PDB file of N, CA and C in Angstrom:
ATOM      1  N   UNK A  24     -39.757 -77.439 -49.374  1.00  0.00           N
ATOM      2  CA  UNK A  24     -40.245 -76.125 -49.752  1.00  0.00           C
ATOM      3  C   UNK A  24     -41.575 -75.864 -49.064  1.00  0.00           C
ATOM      4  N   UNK A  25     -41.753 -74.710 -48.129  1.00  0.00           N
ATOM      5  CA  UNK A  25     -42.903 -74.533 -48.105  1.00  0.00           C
ATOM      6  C   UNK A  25     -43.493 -73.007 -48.939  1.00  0.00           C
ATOM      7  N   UNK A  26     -44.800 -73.657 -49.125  1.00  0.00           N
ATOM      8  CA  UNK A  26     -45.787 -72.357 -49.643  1.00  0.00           C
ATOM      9  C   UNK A  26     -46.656 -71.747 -49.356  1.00  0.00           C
ATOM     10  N   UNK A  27     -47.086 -70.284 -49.170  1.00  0.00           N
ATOM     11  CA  UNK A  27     -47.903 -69.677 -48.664  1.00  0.00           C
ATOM     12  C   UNK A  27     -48.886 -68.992 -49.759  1.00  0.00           C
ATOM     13  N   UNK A  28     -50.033 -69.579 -49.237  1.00  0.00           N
ATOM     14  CA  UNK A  28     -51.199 -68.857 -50.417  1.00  0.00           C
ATOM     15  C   UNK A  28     -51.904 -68.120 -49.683  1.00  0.00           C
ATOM     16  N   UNK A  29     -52.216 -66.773 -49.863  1.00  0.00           N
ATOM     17  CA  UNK A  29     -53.052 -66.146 -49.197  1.00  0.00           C
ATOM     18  C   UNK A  29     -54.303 -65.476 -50.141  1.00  0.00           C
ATOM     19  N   UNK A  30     -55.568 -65.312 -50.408  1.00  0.00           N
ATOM     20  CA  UNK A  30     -56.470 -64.988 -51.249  1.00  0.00           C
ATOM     21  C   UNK A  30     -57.152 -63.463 -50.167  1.00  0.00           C
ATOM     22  N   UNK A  31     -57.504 -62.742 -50.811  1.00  0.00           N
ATOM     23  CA  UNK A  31     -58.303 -61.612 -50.214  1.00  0.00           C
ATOM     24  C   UNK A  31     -59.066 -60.880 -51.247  1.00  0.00           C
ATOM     25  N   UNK A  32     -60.368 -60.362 -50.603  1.00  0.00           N
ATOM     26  CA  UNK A  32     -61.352 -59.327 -51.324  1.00  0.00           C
ATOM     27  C   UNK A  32     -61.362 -57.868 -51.020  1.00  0.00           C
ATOM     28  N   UNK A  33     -61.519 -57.243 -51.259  1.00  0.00           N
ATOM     29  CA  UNK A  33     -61.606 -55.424 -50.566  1.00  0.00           C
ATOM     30  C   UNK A  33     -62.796 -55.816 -52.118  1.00  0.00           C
ATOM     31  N   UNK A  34     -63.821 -54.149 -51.871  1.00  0.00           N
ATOM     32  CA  UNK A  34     -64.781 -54.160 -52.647  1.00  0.00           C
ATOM     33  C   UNK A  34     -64.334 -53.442 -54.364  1.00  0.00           C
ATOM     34  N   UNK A  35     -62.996 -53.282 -53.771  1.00  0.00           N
ATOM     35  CA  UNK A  35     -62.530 -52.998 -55.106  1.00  0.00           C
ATOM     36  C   UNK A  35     -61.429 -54.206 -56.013  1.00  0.00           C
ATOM     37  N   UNK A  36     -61.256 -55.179 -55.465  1.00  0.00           N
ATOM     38  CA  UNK A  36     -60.266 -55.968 -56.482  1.00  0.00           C
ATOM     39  C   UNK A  36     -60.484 -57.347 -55.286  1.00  0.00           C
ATOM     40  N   UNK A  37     -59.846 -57.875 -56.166  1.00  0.00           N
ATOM     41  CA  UNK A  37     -59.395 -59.271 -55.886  1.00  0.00           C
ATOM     42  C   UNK A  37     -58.285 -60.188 -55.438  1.00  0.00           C
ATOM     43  N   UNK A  38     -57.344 -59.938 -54.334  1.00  0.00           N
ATOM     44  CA  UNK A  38     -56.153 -60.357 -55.055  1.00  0.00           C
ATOM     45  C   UNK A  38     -55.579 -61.969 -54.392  1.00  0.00           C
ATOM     46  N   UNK A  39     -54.489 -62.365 -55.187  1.00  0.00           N
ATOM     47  CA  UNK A  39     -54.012 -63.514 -54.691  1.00  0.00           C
ATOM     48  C   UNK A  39     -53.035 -63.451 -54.855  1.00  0.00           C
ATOM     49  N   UNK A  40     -51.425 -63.963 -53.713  1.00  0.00           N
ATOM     50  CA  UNK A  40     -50.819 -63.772 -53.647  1.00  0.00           C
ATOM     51  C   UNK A  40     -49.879 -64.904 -52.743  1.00  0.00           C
ATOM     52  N   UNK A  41     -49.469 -65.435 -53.600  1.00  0.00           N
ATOM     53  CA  UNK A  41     -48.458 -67.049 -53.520  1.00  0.00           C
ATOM     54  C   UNK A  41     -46.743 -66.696 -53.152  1.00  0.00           C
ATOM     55  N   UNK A  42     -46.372 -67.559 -52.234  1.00  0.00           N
ATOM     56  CA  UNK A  42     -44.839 -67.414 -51.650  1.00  0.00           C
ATOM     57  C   UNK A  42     -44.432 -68.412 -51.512  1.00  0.00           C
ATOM     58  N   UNK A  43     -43.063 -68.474 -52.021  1.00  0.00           N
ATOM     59  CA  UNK A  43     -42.123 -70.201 -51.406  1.00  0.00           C
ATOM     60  C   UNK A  43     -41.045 -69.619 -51.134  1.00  0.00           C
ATOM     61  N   UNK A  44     -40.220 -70.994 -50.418  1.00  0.00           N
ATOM     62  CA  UNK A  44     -39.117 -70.536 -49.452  1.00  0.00           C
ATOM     63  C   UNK A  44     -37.965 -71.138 -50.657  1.00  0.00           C
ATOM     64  N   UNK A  45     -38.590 -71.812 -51.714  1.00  0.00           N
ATOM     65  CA  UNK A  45     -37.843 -72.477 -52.598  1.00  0.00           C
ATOM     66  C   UNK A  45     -36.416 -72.107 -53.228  1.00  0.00           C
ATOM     67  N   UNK A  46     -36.476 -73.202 -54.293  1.00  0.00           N
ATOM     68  CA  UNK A  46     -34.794 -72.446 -54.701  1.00  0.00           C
ATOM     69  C   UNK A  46     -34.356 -71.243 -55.610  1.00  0.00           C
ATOM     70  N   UNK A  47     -35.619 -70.752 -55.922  1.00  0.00           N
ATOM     71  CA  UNK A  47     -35.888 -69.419 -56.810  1.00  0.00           C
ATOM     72  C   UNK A  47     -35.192 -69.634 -58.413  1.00  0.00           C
ATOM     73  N   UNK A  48     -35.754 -68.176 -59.178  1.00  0.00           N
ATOM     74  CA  UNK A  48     -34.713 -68.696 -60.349  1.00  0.00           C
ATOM     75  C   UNK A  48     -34.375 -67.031 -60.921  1.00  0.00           C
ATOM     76  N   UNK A  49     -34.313 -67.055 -62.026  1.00  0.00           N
ATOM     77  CA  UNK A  49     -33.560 -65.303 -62.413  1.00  0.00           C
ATOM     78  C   UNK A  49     -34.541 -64.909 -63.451  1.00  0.00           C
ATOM     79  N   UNK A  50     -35.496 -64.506 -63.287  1.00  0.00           N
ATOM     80  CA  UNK A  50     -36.515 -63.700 -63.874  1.00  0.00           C
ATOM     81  C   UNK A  50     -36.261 -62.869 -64.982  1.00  0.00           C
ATOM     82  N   UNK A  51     -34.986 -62.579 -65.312  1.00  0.00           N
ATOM     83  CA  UNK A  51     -34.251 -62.157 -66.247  1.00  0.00           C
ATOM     84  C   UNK A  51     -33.048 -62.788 -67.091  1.00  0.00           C
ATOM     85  N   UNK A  52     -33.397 -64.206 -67.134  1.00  0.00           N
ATOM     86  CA  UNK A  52     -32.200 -65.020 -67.592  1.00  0.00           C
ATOM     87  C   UNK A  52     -32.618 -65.588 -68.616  1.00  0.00           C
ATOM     88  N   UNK A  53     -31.793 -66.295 -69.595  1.00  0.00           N
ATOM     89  CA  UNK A  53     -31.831 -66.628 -70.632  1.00  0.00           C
ATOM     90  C   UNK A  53     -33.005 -68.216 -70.410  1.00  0.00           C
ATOM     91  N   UNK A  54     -32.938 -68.654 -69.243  1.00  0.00           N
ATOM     92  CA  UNK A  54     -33.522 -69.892 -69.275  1.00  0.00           C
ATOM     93  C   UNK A  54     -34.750 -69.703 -69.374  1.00  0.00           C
ATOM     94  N   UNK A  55     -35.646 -68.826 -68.883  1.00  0.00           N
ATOM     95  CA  UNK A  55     -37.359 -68.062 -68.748  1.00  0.00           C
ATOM     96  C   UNK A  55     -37.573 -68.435 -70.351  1.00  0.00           C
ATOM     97  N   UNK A  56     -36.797 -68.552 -71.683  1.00  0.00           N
ATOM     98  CA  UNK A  56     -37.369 -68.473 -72.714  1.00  0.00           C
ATOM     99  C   UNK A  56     -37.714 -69.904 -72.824  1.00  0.00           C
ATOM    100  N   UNK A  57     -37.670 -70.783 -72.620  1.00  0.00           N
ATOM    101  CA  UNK A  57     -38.011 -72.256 -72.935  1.00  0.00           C
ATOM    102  C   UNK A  57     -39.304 -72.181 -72.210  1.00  0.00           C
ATOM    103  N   UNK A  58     -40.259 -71.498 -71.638  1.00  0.00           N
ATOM    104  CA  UNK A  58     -41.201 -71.768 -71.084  1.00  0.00           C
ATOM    105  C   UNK A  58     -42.123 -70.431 -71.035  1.00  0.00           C
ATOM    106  N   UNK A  59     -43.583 -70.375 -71.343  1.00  0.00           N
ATOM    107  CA  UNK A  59     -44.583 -69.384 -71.346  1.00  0.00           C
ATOM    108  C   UNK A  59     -45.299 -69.397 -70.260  1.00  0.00           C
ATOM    109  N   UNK A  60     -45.005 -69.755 -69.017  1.00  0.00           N
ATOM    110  CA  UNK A  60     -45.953 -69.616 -67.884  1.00  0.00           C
ATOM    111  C   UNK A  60     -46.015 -68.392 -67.265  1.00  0.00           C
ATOM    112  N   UNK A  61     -45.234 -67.861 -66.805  1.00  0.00           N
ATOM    113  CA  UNK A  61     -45.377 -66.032 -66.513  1.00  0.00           C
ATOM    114  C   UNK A  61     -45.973 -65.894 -67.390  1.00  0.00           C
ATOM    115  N   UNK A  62     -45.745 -65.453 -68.174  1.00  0.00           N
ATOM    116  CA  UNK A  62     -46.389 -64.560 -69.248  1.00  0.00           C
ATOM    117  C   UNK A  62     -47.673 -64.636 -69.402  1.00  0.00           C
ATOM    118  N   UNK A  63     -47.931 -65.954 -70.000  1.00  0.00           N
ATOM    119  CA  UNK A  63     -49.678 -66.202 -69.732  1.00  0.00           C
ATOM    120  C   UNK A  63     -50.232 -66.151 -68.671  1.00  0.00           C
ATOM    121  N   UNK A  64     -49.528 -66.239 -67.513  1.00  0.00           N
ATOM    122  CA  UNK A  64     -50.188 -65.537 -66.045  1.00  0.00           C
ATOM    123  C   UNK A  64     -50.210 -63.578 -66.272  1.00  0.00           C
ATOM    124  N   UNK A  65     -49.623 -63.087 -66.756  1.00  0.00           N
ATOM    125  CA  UNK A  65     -49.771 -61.523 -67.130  1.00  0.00           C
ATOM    126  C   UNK A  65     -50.321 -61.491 -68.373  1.00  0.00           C
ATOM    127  N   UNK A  66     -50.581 -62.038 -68.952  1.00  0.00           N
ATOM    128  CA  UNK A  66     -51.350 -62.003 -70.395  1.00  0.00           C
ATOM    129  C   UNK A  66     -52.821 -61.818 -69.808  1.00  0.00           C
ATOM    130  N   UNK A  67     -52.820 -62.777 -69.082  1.00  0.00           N
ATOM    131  CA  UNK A  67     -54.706 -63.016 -68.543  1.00  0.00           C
ATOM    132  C   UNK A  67     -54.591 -62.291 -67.625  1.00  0.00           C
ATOM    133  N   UNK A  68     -53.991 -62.004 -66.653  1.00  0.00           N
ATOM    134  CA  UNK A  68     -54.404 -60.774 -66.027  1.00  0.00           C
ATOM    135  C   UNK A  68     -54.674 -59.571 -66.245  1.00  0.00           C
ATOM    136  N   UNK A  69     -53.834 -59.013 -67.462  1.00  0.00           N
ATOM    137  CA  UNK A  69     -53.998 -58.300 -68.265  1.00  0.00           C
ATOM    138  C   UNK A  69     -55.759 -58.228 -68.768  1.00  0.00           C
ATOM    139  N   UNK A  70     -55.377 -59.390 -69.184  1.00  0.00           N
ATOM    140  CA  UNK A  70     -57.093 -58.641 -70.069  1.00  0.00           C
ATOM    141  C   UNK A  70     -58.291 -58.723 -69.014  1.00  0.00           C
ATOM    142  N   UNK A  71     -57.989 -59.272 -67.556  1.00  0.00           N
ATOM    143  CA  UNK A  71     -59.102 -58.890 -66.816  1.00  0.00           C
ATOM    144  C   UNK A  71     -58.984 -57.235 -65.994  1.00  0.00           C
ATOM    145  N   UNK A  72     -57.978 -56.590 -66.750  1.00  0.00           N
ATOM    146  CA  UNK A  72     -57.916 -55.673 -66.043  1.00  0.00           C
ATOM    147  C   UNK A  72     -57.075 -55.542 -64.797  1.00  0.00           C
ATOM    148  N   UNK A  73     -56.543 -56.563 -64.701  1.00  0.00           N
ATOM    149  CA  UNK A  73     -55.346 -56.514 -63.551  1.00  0.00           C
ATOM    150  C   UNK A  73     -54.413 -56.490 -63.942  1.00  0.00           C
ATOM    151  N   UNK A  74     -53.331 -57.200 -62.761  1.00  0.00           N
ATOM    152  CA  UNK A  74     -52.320 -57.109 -62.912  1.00  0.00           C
ATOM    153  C   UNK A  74     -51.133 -57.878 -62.108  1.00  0.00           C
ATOM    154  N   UNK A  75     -50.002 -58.365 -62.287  1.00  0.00           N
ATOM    155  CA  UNK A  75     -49.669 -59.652 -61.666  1.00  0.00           C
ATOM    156  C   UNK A  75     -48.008 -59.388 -61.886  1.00  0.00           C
ATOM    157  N   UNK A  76     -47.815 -59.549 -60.486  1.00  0.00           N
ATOM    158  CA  UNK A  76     -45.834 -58.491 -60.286  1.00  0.00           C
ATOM    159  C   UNK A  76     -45.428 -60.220 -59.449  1.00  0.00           C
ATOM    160  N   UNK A  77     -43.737 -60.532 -59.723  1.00  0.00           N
ATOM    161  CA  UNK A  77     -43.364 -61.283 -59.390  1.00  0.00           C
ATOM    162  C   UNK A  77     -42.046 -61.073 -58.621  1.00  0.00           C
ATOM    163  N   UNK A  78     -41.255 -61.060 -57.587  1.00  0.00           N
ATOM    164  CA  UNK A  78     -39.949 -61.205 -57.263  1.00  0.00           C
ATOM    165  C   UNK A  78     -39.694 -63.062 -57.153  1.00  0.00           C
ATOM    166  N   UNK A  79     -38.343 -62.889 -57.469  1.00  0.00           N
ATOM    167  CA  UNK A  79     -37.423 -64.378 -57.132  1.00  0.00           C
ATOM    168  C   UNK A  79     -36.074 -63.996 -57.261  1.00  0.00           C
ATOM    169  N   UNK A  80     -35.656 -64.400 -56.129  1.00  0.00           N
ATOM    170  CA  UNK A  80     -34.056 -64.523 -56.136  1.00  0.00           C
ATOM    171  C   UNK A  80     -33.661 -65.764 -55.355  1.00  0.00           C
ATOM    172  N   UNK A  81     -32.534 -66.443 -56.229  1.00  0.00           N
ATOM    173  CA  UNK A  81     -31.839 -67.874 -56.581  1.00  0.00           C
ATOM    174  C   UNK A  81     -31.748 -67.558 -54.439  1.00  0.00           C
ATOM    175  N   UNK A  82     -32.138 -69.301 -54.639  1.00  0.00           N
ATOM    176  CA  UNK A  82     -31.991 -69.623 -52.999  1.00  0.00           C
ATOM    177  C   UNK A  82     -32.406 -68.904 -52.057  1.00  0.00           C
ATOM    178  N   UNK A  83     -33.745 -68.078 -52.575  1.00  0.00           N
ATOM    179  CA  UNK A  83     -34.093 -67.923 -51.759  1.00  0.00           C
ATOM    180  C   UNK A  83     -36.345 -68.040 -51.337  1.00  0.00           C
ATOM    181  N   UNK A  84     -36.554 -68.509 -53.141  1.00  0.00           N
ATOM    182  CA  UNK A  84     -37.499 -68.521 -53.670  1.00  0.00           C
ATOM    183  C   UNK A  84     -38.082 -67.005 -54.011  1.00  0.00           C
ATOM    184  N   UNK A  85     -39.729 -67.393 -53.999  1.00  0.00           N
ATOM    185  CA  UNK A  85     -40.525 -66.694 -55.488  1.00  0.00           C
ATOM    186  C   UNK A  85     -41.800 -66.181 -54.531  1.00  0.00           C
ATOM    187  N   UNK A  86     -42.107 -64.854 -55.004  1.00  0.00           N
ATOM    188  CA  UNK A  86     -43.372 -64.753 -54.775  1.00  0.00           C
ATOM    189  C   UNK A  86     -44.166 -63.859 -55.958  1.00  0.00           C
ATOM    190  N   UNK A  87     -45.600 -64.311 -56.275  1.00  0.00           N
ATOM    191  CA  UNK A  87     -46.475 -64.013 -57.036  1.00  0.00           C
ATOM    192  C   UNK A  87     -47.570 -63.131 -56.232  1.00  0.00           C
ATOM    193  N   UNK A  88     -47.328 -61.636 -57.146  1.00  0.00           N
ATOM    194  CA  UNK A  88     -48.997 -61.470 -56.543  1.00  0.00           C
ATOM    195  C   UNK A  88     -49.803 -60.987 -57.551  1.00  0.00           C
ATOM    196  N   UNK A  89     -51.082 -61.339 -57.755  1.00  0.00           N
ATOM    197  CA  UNK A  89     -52.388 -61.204 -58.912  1.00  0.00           C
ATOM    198  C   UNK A  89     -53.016 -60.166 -57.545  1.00  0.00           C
ATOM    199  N   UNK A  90     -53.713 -59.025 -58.933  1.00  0.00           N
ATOM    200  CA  UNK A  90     -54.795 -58.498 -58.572  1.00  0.00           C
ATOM    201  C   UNK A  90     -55.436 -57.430 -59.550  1.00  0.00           C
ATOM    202  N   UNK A  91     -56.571 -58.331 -59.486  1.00  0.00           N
ATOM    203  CA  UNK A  91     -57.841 -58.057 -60.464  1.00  0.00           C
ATOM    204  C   UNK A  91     -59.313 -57.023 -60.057  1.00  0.00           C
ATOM    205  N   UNK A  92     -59.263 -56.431 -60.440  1.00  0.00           N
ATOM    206  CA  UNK A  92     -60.800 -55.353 -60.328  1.00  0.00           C
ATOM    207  C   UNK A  92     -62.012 -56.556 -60.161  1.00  0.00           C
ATOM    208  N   UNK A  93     -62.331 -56.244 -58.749  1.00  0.00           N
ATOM    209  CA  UNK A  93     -63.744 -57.174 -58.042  1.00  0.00           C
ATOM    210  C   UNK A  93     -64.695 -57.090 -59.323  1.00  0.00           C
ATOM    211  N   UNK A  94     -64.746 -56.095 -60.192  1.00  0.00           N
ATOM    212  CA  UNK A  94     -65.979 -55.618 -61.235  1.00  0.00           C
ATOM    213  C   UNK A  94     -65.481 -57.056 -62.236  1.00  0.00           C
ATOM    214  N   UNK A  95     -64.360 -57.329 -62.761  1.00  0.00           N
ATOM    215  CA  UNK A  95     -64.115 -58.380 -63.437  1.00  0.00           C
ATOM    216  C   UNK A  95     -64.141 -60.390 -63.071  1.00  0.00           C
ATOM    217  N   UNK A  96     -64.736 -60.182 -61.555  1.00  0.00           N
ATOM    218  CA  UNK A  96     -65.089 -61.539 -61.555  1.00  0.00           C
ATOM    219  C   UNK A  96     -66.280 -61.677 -61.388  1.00  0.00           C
TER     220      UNK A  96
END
């Protein structure tokens, strides 16, 4: 698997934004409930005022992107 992290500033936000080539999973499937990690990644983004969008589709991997108002770090 490889992964791509890329971090950037503009004077208005913050963002970070993670990619794999991995085996992905279904963002809408019954299995997401055994585990709180999304969520608490949008929970806390949330309360800094951002905001944090995900795609994944099976075999083909996942990408994450965060982005937060520069005023909140």
């Amino acid at each position: 698997t490889d992964i791509n992290i890329t971090l950037s500033e503009t004077p208005e936000h913050v963002m970070a934004a993670i990619a794999d080539n991995g085996k992905g999973f279904n963002h809408n499937g019954e299995n997401n409930k055994k585990g709180s990690g999304l969520l608490n990644i949008r929970s806390r983004t949330n309360l800094l005022g951002g905001n944090a969008m995900w795609d994944s589709t099976i075999g083909q991997g996942t990408s994450l992107t965060i982005k937060i108002p520069s005023k909140s770090v």
